[in-house]
Short mmCIF file of C-alpha atoms and ligand atoms in Angstrom, two decimals:
data_model
loop_
_atom_site.label_atom_id
_atom_site.label_comp_id
_atom_site.label_asym_id
_atom_site.label_seq_id
_atom_site.Cartn_x
_atom_site.Cartn_y
_atom_site.Cartn_z
CA MET E 1 -11.44 26.17 4.40
CA THR E 2 -9.58 22.99 4.81
CA THR E 3 -8.35 21.48 1.56
CA GLY E 4 -6.58 18.36 2.85
CA PRO E 5 -7.94 14.83 2.97
CA GLN E 6 -10.75 14.44 5.61
CA LEU E 7 -12.13 11.42 7.54
CA ILE E 8 -15.90 11.53 6.93
CA GLN E 9 -18.18 8.62 7.78
CA GLY E 10 -15.33 6.37 8.49
CA GLU E 11 -13.36 6.91 5.39
CA LEU E 12 -10.80 9.38 4.03
CA ARG E 13 -11.93 11.70 1.30
CA LEU E 14 -10.23 14.33 -0.82
CA GLU E 15 -12.66 17.13 -1.55
CA GLY E 16 -15.90 15.20 -2.27
CA VAL E 17 -14.34 12.02 -3.46
CA PRO E 18 -13.74 8.88 -1.25
CA LEU E 19 -10.21 7.63 -1.92
CA ARG E 20 -11.64 4.13 -1.90
CA GLU E 21 -13.49 4.99 -5.12
CA ILE E 22 -10.30 6.35 -6.75
CA ALA E 23 -8.49 3.05 -5.92
CA ALA E 24 -11.36 0.99 -7.23
CA ARG E 25 -11.45 2.96 -10.49
CA PHE E 26 -7.85 3.64 -11.26
CA GLY E 27 -5.89 1.10 -9.07
CA THR E 28 -2.93 1.64 -6.86
CA PRO E 29 -0.38 3.09 -6.49
CA CYS E 30 -1.93 6.35 -7.57
CA TYR E 31 -1.17 9.95 -6.91
CA VAL E 32 -4.22 12.00 -6.17
CA TYR E 33 -4.31 15.80 -6.27
CA SER E 34 -6.96 18.32 -5.08
CA ARG E 35 -7.75 21.08 -7.52
CA ALA E 36 -9.15 23.11 -4.49
CA ALA E 37 -5.88 22.76 -2.63
CA LEU E 38 -3.78 23.65 -5.58
CA THR E 39 -5.92 26.82 -6.13
CA ALA E 40 -5.89 27.74 -2.48
CA ALA E 41 -2.08 27.47 -2.36
CA TYR E 42 -1.77 29.78 -5.37
CA GLU E 43 -4.30 32.31 -3.92
CA ASP E 44 -2.30 32.27 -0.68
CA TYR E 45 0.66 33.72 -2.59
CA ARG E 46 -1.53 35.99 -4.67
CA GLN E 47 -2.98 37.50 -1.56
CA ALA E 48 0.43 37.84 0.11
CA LEU E 49 1.55 39.81 -3.02
CA ALA E 50 -1.56 41.82 -3.56
CA GLY E 51 -0.99 45.44 -4.60
CA ARG E 52 2.63 44.74 -5.60
CA ASP E 53 4.18 44.28 -9.06
CA ALA E 54 4.89 40.54 -8.74
CA LEU E 55 4.93 37.28 -10.78
CA ILE E 56 4.65 33.91 -9.23
CA CYS E 57 6.74 31.52 -11.31
CA TYR E 58 5.76 27.89 -10.36
CA ALA E 59 8.84 25.71 -10.11
CA VAL E 60 7.87 23.06 -12.66
CA LYS E 61 10.35 20.51 -11.23
CA ALA E 62 8.08 20.02 -8.13
CA ASN E 63 5.38 18.39 -10.13
CA ALA E 64 5.31 18.76 -13.97
CA ASN E 65 2.09 17.08 -14.81
CA LEU E 66 0.36 18.96 -17.70
CA ALA E 67 -2.99 19.27 -15.78
CA ILE E 68 -1.20 20.95 -12.86
CA LEU E 69 0.69 23.29 -15.12
CA ASN E 70 -2.45 24.11 -17.02
CA LEU E 71 -4.21 24.91 -13.78
CA PHE E 72 -1.57 27.34 -12.75
CA ALA E 73 -1.40 28.87 -16.21
CA ARG E 74 -5.09 29.49 -16.01
CA LEU E 75 -4.63 31.14 -12.62
CA GLY E 76 -2.11 33.50 -14.24
CA ALA E 77 1.17 31.96 -13.05
CA GLY E 78 4.47 32.16 -14.72
CA PHE E 79 6.95 29.22 -14.55
CA ASP E 80 10.54 28.48 -13.48
CA ILE E 81 11.99 25.90 -15.73
CA VAL E 82 15.31 24.03 -15.61
CA SER E 83 15.35 22.18 -18.96
CA GLY E 84 14.21 22.17 -22.59
CA GLY E 85 11.76 19.42 -21.55
CA GLU E 86 10.18 21.65 -18.90
CA LEU E 87 9.84 24.53 -21.46
CA GLN E 88 7.99 22.10 -23.86
CA ARG E 89 5.63 21.03 -21.03
CA VAL E 90 4.82 24.62 -20.11
CA ILE E 91 4.01 25.50 -23.74
CA ALA E 92 1.94 22.25 -24.27
CA ALA E 93 -0.01 23.10 -21.07
CA GLY E 94 -0.90 26.59 -22.34
CA GLY E 95 1.66 28.49 -20.28
CA ASP E 96 2.88 31.86 -21.49
CA PRO E 97 6.61 31.74 -22.45
CA ALA E 98 6.83 35.47 -21.59
CA LYS E 99 6.29 34.51 -18.00
CA VAL E 100 9.08 31.88 -17.93
CA VAL E 101 12.40 32.13 -16.15
CA PHE E 102 15.07 29.54 -16.96
CA SER E 103 17.30 28.43 -14.05
CA GLY E 104 19.92 25.70 -13.87
CA VAL E 105 23.66 25.32 -13.78
CA GLY E 106 24.08 23.39 -17.07
CA LYS E 107 21.83 24.74 -19.79
CA ARG E 108 22.76 23.25 -23.13
CA ARG E 109 22.98 25.44 -26.21
CA ASP E 110 20.01 23.75 -27.83
CA GLU E 111 17.93 24.52 -24.74
CA MET E 112 19.07 28.13 -24.78
CA ARG E 113 18.05 28.35 -28.40
CA ALA E 114 14.61 26.93 -27.81
CA ALA E 115 14.04 29.33 -24.91
CA LEU E 116 15.15 32.23 -26.99
CA GLU E 117 12.91 31.29 -29.90
CA ALA E 118 10.02 30.82 -27.44
CA GLY E 119 10.65 34.42 -26.06
CA ILE E 120 11.07 33.62 -22.39
CA HIS E 121 11.15 36.42 -19.74
CA CYS E 122 14.65 35.75 -18.51
CA PHE E 123 17.59 33.38 -18.17
CA ASN E 124 18.84 32.92 -14.75
CA VAL E 125 22.58 32.60 -15.53
CA GLU E 126 24.78 30.68 -13.02
CA SER E 127 28.39 31.12 -14.31
CA ALA E 128 30.68 33.29 -16.40
CA SER E 129 30.93 30.67 -19.04
CA GLU E 130 27.22 30.52 -19.41
CA LEU E 131 27.15 34.25 -20.18
CA ASP E 132 29.47 33.58 -23.12
CA HIS E 133 27.50 30.52 -24.37
CA LEU E 134 24.22 32.48 -24.18
CA ASN E 135 25.71 35.43 -25.94
CA ALA E 136 26.90 33.22 -28.78
CA VAL E 137 23.62 31.41 -29.16
CA ALA E 138 21.64 34.74 -29.17
CA ALA E 139 24.08 36.14 -31.77
CA ASP E 140 23.46 33.13 -34.00
CA LEU E 141 19.76 33.81 -33.84
CA ASP E 142 20.19 37.52 -34.12
CA LYS E 143 18.45 37.99 -30.83
CA VAL E 144 19.17 39.59 -27.48
CA ALA E 145 18.82 37.38 -24.42
CA PRO E 146 17.36 38.81 -21.17
CA VAL E 147 19.49 37.82 -18.22
CA SER E 148 19.68 37.76 -14.44
CA LEU E 149 22.65 36.46 -12.59
CA ARG E 150 21.87 33.95 -9.88
CA VAL E 151 23.85 35.29 -7.00
CA ASN E 152 24.79 33.18 -3.90
CA PRO E 153 23.97 35.50 -0.91
CA ASN E 154 25.82 33.03 1.28
CA VAL E 155 22.96 32.71 3.77
CA ASP E 156 22.40 29.57 5.72
CA PRO E 157 18.85 28.42 5.13
CA LYS E 158 18.86 25.96 7.92
CA THR E 159 17.39 23.04 6.00
CA HIS E 160 18.49 19.55 4.82
CA PRO E 161 22.01 19.80 3.34
CA TYR E 162 20.88 18.11 0.05
CA ILE E 163 18.42 20.89 -0.53
CA SER E 164 20.42 23.87 0.74
CA THR E 165 21.61 25.76 -2.24
CA GLY E 166 22.73 29.27 -1.38
CA LEU E 167 25.90 28.68 0.53
CA LYS E 168 29.31 29.53 -0.87
CA THR E 169 30.13 25.81 -1.26
CA ALA E 170 27.13 25.12 -3.45
CA LYS E 171 27.52 24.32 -7.20
CA PHE E 172 24.74 26.83 -7.88
CA GLY E 173 24.99 30.50 -8.78
CA VAL E 174 27.89 32.87 -8.69
CA ALA E 175 29.75 34.23 -5.67
CA PHE E 176 28.42 37.44 -4.24
CA GLU E 177 31.84 38.94 -4.53
CA ASP E 178 32.07 38.26 -8.18
CA ALA E 179 28.59 39.53 -9.07
CA LEU E 180 29.55 43.15 -9.96
CA ALA E 181 32.28 42.08 -12.36
CA LEU E 182 30.06 39.49 -13.97
CA TYR E 183 27.24 41.97 -14.40
CA ARG E 184 29.72 44.38 -16.08
CA ARG E 185 30.63 41.56 -18.39
CA ALA E 186 27.00 40.79 -19.08
CA ALA E 187 26.34 44.44 -19.86
CA SER E 188 29.23 44.60 -22.22
CA LEU E 189 28.08 41.58 -24.38
CA PRO E 190 26.09 42.72 -27.37
CA HIS E 191 23.55 39.91 -27.39
CA LEU E 192 22.65 40.07 -23.75
CA ARG E 193 20.44 42.43 -21.93
CA VAL E 194 20.65 42.65 -18.13
CA ARG E 195 17.07 42.42 -16.88
CA GLY E 196 17.17 41.19 -13.38
CA ILE E 197 18.89 39.52 -10.47
CA ASP E 198 18.10 36.12 -8.86
CA CYS E 199 18.85 33.99 -5.85
CA HIS E 200 17.46 30.75 -4.38
CA ILE E 201 18.90 29.74 -1.09
CA GLY E 202 17.25 26.37 -0.46
CA SER E 203 14.10 24.29 -0.08
CA GLN E 204 11.68 23.43 2.77
CA LEU E 205 12.59 26.61 4.72
CA LEU E 206 10.44 27.09 7.73
CA ASP E 207 12.21 30.13 9.16
CA PRO E 208 11.39 33.33 7.30
CA ALA E 209 14.48 35.10 8.44
CA PRO E 210 17.09 33.60 5.95
CA ALA E 211 14.89 34.56 3.02
CA ALA E 212 14.71 38.22 4.21
CA GLU E 213 18.38 38.26 4.92
CA ALA E 214 19.07 37.07 1.35
CA ALA E 215 16.70 39.71 0.06
CA GLU E 216 18.63 42.44 1.94
CA LYS E 217 21.89 41.27 0.57
CA ILE E 218 20.48 41.19 -2.98
CA LEU E 219 19.04 44.71 -2.58
CA GLY E 220 22.44 45.98 -1.50
CA LEU E 221 23.81 44.51 -4.68
CA VAL E 222 21.00 46.02 -6.74
CA ASP E 223 22.05 49.47 -5.39
CA THR E 224 25.80 48.77 -6.15
CA LEU E 225 24.79 47.81 -9.69
CA ALA E 226 22.71 51.00 -10.11
CA ALA E 227 25.66 53.07 -9.01
CA ALA E 228 27.73 51.25 -11.72
CA GLY E 229 25.08 52.26 -14.38
CA ILE E 230 23.44 48.67 -14.52
CA ALA E 231 19.73 48.89 -14.04
CA ILE E 232 17.83 45.99 -12.54
CA GLU E 233 14.12 45.61 -13.44
CA HIS E 234 13.18 42.58 -11.39
CA ILE E 235 14.39 40.79 -8.36
CA ASP E 236 13.74 37.10 -8.31
CA LEU E 237 14.02 35.56 -4.85
CA GLY E 238 13.53 31.94 -5.82
CA GLY E 239 11.33 29.41 -3.99
CA GLY E 240 11.90 27.55 -0.78
CA LYS E 241 8.95 28.05 1.50
CA GLY E 242 8.50 24.95 3.61
CA ILE E 243 5.26 22.99 4.18
CA ARG E 244 3.83 20.91 6.98
CA TYR E 245 4.82 17.23 6.72
CA GLN E 246 4.64 16.21 10.35
CA ASP E 247 4.41 18.87 13.09
CA GLU E 248 6.20 21.71 11.39
CA ALA E 249 4.66 25.16 11.92
CA ALA E 250 3.41 25.91 8.43
CA LEU E 251 3.35 29.60 7.79
CA SER E 252 1.06 31.24 5.21
CA ALA E 253 2.75 32.93 2.36
CA ALA E 254 1.95 36.28 3.92
CA GLU E 255 3.58 35.22 7.18
CA TYR E 256 6.57 33.71 5.53
CA LEU E 257 7.14 36.65 3.14
CA ALA E 258 6.40 39.43 5.71
CA PRO E 259 10.11 40.10 6.65
CA THR E 260 11.10 39.82 3.01
CA LEU E 261 8.33 42.26 1.83
CA GLN E 262 9.44 44.61 4.61
CA ALA E 263 12.98 44.61 3.30
CA LEU E 264 11.56 45.34 -0.13
CA ALA E 265 9.33 48.16 1.02
CA GLY E 266 9.50 51.21 -1.30
CA ARG E 267 11.44 49.39 -4.02
CA LYS E 268 10.35 49.86 -7.57
CA GLU E 269 11.66 46.65 -8.97
CA LYS E 270 9.18 43.82 -9.96
CA LEU E 271 9.25 40.90 -7.59
CA LEU E 272 9.52 37.35 -8.91
CA LEU E 273 9.14 34.10 -6.75
CA GLU E 274 9.73 30.51 -7.75
CA PRO E 275 7.72 28.44 -5.39
CA GLY E 276 7.42 24.79 -5.98
CA ARG E 277 6.74 22.64 -2.88
CA SER E 278 4.52 25.17 -1.20
CA LEU E 279 2.11 25.24 -4.25
CA VAL E 280 1.77 21.46 -4.65
CA GLY E 281 3.15 19.58 -1.72
CA ASN E 282 0.11 19.43 0.52
CA ALA E 283 -2.25 19.19 -2.40
CA GLY E 284 -1.30 15.65 -3.25
CA LEU E 285 -1.12 12.20 -1.71
CA LEU E 286 -0.01 8.76 -2.72
CA LEU E 287 -2.66 6.08 -2.49
CA THR E 288 -1.32 2.64 -2.02
CA ARG E 289 -2.53 -0.88 -0.90
CA VAL E 290 -1.18 -3.20 1.67
CA GLU E 291 -0.15 -6.34 -0.08
CA ILE E 292 1.48 -8.36 2.65
CA LEU E 293 1.73 -8.14 6.40
CA LYS E 294 4.84 -9.64 7.88
CA PRO E 295 4.73 -9.60 11.68
CA GLY E 296 8.02 -10.24 13.42
CA SER E 297 9.52 -10.30 16.94
CA GLU E 298 11.83 -7.31 16.26
CA LYS E 299 9.82 -5.52 13.59
CA SER E 300 6.53 -5.89 11.75
CA PHE E 301 6.42 -5.04 8.12
CA ALA E 302 3.56 -3.88 5.98
CA VAL E 303 4.59 -4.34 2.40
CA VAL E 304 2.63 -1.98 0.22
CA ASP E 305 2.35 -1.67 -3.47
CA ALA E 306 4.04 1.83 -3.69
CA ALA E 307 7.84 1.97 -3.29
CA MET E 308 10.86 4.18 -3.42
CA ASN E 309 10.58 4.36 -7.22
CA ASP E 310 7.17 6.00 -6.72
CA LEU E 311 8.12 8.23 -3.83
CA MET E 312 11.88 8.67 -3.26
CA ARG E 313 11.89 11.24 -0.58
CA PRO E 314 11.98 8.89 2.39
CA ALA E 315 14.78 6.86 1.01
CA LEU E 316 16.69 9.85 -0.29
CA TYR E 317 16.30 12.34 2.56
CA ASP E 318 14.91 10.23 5.37
CA ALA E 319 11.82 12.46 4.81
CA TRP E 320 8.80 11.93 6.95
CA HIS E 321 5.42 11.61 5.29
CA ASP E 322 2.19 11.13 7.28
CA ILE E 323 0.59 7.72 6.50
CA ARG E 324 -3.13 7.20 7.16
CA PRO E 325 -5.44 4.39 6.74
CA VAL E 326 -8.08 5.16 4.10
CA MET E 327 -10.79 3.26 6.08
CA PRO E 328 -9.43 3.13 9.63
CA ARG E 329 -10.34 -0.14 11.33
CA ASP E 330 -10.84 -0.95 15.08
CA GLY E 331 -8.18 -2.92 16.84
CA ALA E 332 -4.96 -2.16 18.59
CA PRO E 333 -2.44 -0.32 16.55
CA ARG E 334 1.09 -1.77 16.36
CA PRO E 335 4.26 -0.22 15.03
CA TYR E 336 4.75 -1.07 11.41
CA GLU E 337 7.61 -0.51 9.00
CA ILE E 338 5.74 0.60 5.85
CA VAL E 339 7.88 -0.70 3.00
CA GLY E 340 7.65 -1.23 -0.71
CA PRO E 341 8.57 -4.41 -2.71
CA VAL E 342 11.80 -2.95 -4.27
CA CYS E 343 14.99 -4.89 -3.52
CA GLU E 344 16.79 -2.31 -1.29
CA SER E 345 16.78 -1.84 2.42
CA GLY E 346 16.20 1.81 1.88
CA ASP E 347 12.94 1.16 0.25
CA PHE E 348 10.62 2.42 2.94
CA LEU E 349 7.85 4.98 3.13
CA GLY E 350 7.70 5.26 6.90
CA HIS E 351 9.23 3.73 10.05
CA GLU E 352 7.43 2.58 13.13
CA ARG E 353 3.96 3.90 12.20
CA ALA E 354 1.34 2.86 14.78
CA LEU E 355 -1.44 1.43 12.71
CA ALA E 356 -4.20 -1.22 12.83
CA LEU E 357 -3.92 -2.90 9.48
CA ALA E 358 -5.09 -5.95 7.47
CA GLU E 359 -3.88 -7.10 4.04
CA GLY E 360 -5.82 -5.29 1.31
CA ASP E 361 -6.15 -2.03 3.29
CA LEU E 362 -5.68 1.23 1.50
CA LEU E 363 -3.26 3.76 2.85
CA ALA E 364 -2.70 7.36 1.98
CA VAL E 365 0.80 8.81 2.07
CA LEU E 366 0.23 12.48 2.62
CA SER E 367 1.97 15.70 1.48
CA ALA E 368 3.30 13.92 -1.60
CA GLY E 369 2.25 16.41 -4.24
CA ALA E 370 5.83 17.91 -4.58
CA TYR E 371 8.91 15.91 -5.66
CA GLY E 372 6.82 12.71 -5.54
CA MET E 373 5.83 11.73 -9.07
CA ALA E 374 8.36 14.20 -10.40
CA MET E 375 11.27 12.14 -8.95
CA SER E 376 9.74 8.78 -9.69
CA SER E 377 11.54 6.12 -11.65
CA ASN E 378 11.03 2.74 -13.32
CA TYR E 379 13.49 1.00 -10.91
CA ASN E 380 12.79 -2.75 -10.79
CA SER E 381 10.87 -2.35 -14.00
CA ARG E 382 7.92 -0.95 -12.09
CA PRO E 383 5.51 1.00 -14.26
CA ARG E 384 4.98 4.52 -12.95
CA ALA E 385 1.71 5.20 -10.97
CA ALA E 386 -1.40 6.86 -12.34
CA GLU E 387 -2.30 10.39 -11.41
CA VAL E 388 -5.82 11.59 -10.65
CA MET E 389 -7.09 15.12 -9.97
CA VAL E 390 -10.26 15.51 -7.85
CA ASP E 391 -12.38 18.55 -8.32
CA GLY E 392 -15.50 18.69 -6.03
CA GLU E 393 -17.29 15.38 -6.60
CA ARG E 394 -15.43 14.61 -9.81
CA MET E 395 -12.19 12.73 -10.49
CA HIS E 396 -10.09 13.15 -13.58
CA LEU E 397 -7.37 10.77 -14.72
CA ILE E 398 -4.53 13.16 -15.53
CA ARG E 399 -1.93 10.54 -16.25
CA GLN E 400 -2.58 6.95 -17.15
CA ARG E 401 -0.67 4.21 -15.38
CA GLU E 402 2.25 3.03 -17.38
CA ASP E 403 2.26 -0.44 -18.79
CA VAL E 404 5.38 -2.63 -18.94
CA ALA E 405 5.45 -2.61 -22.73
CA GLN E 406 5.95 1.23 -22.49
CA LEU E 407 8.91 0.67 -20.34
CA PHE E 408 10.90 -1.16 -22.98
CA ALA E 409 9.46 0.42 -26.04
CA GLN E 410 12.57 2.49 -26.62
CA GLU E 411 14.93 -0.44 -26.32
CA SER E 412 16.28 -2.75 -29.04
CA MET E 413 18.19 -5.96 -29.19
CA LEU E 414 21.54 -6.56 -31.02
CA PRO E 415 21.14 -7.85 -34.55
CA ARG E 416 21.74 -11.59 -34.94
N1 LLP L 1 14.02 27.69 -7.87
C1 LLP L 1 15.17 26.97 -7.99
C2 LLP L 1 16.26 27.59 -8.72
C3 LLP L 1 15.17 25.72 -7.45
O1 LLP L 1 16.35 25.07 -7.52
C4 LLP L 1 14.12 25.20 -6.69
C5 LLP L 1 14.17 23.89 -6.08
C6 LLP L 1 12.94 25.95 -6.61
C7 LLP L 1 12.87 27.26 -7.19
C8 LLP L 1 11.67 25.45 -5.91
O2 LLP L 1 11.96 25.39 -4.54
P1 LLP L 1 10.75 24.95 -3.54
O3 LLP L 1 9.81 26.05 -3.47
O4 LLP L 1 10.13 23.77 -4.02
O5 LLP L 1 11.43 24.71 -2.27
N2 LLP L 1 13.69 17.14 -4.24
C9 LLP L 1 13.85 17.89 -2.99
C10 LLP L 1 13.74 19.39 -3.21
C11 LLP L 1 14.70 19.93 -4.24
C12 LLP L 1 14.58 21.37 -4.52
C13 LLP L 1 15.35 21.74 -5.64
N3 LLP L 1 15.14 23.08 -6.14
C14 LLP L 1 12.81 17.43 -2.04
O6 LLP L 1 11.99 16.47 -2.31
O7 LLP L 1 12.70 17.85 -0.90
#
């Protein structure tokens, strides 16, 4: 089954819904997600892990819309959170706190408290200091906090340096060499209970080998810990599986995880994964309208109504997203710079895209379901886009378009 947008009778549709109708009803810019694609991505993982004691903890940061969290909760997912805000979202969306892992290098004490009170599955601890903070907070509440240490296996994930996280030089996690001593320390603290071990080496990983190499290193450490009398119940291997943006060979979860699962063969520990992008990335697109065409001798610009504040990935990582006309027109394509109206030269969605365009045309920026809306901002006082989920023939507004009054509702002027 194909779950991406499809050109049918001259126009692009997502599931049974023409994107033109979504733009007419909800306006642009607008994020559009496919329920079928979200479900298929989750099922892809579930099948890859069939017959194994495993928990898929969706990385909320990739897309935190309540409807998406609710959908994954209904499918049985757990969640990987990195803030108190994400915890509140998961709970509001009907997620089970007992299936939540809490990652992040700088958890505040109030966030630790909220997570302890909610009864989360595990804290992924990233420093010696955090062990002490968490022990103190748990003592205050007269609770025992379940912990994993996030260990850096020092594996090169071969991805963009901004999203590569498991190297020695990263701010994340604790050094592999320090892990045994820190686990001993965790085991000695009265309000901590060692539950698991964790790693996350990076994002948009296309080669399955680094993940398997990380898993092997982690397993070696689990055995060392066992010999030291420290039992590990679960192994959390983080997220990171890449998706197809352009011409990447996108592996299924089963293909991507095969070498990792082979490394784990015969192990009794429960397996946790924290996929973000691979669950939502290809299930969403950003719908935008061409406002202005600006032909030039050097370059021709198509100024659209979505901008870097809506989708930051091109500006931030020089990331490539496919851009397709919603109703392709006849005529010779010419190379366009697809840019937004924001006052920055870095405000582009695509360079040199060969398209036949007229003002008013709708474009779909594909593979925008992950780290799209989640990283959007109000730069240039631009209200954030609407979000819509299609489900068969139906469309549901899952986030209203912001209005400008909401943007300054929290502000106040000095007294006279
Ligand atoms: N677990 C941890 C601890 C993470 O830091 C991340 C992502 C994930 C899981 C989920 O990784 P995924 O399966 O999505 O690769 N904004 C960037 C991506 C940043 C990823 C940050 N951490 C982008 O747009 O490419």
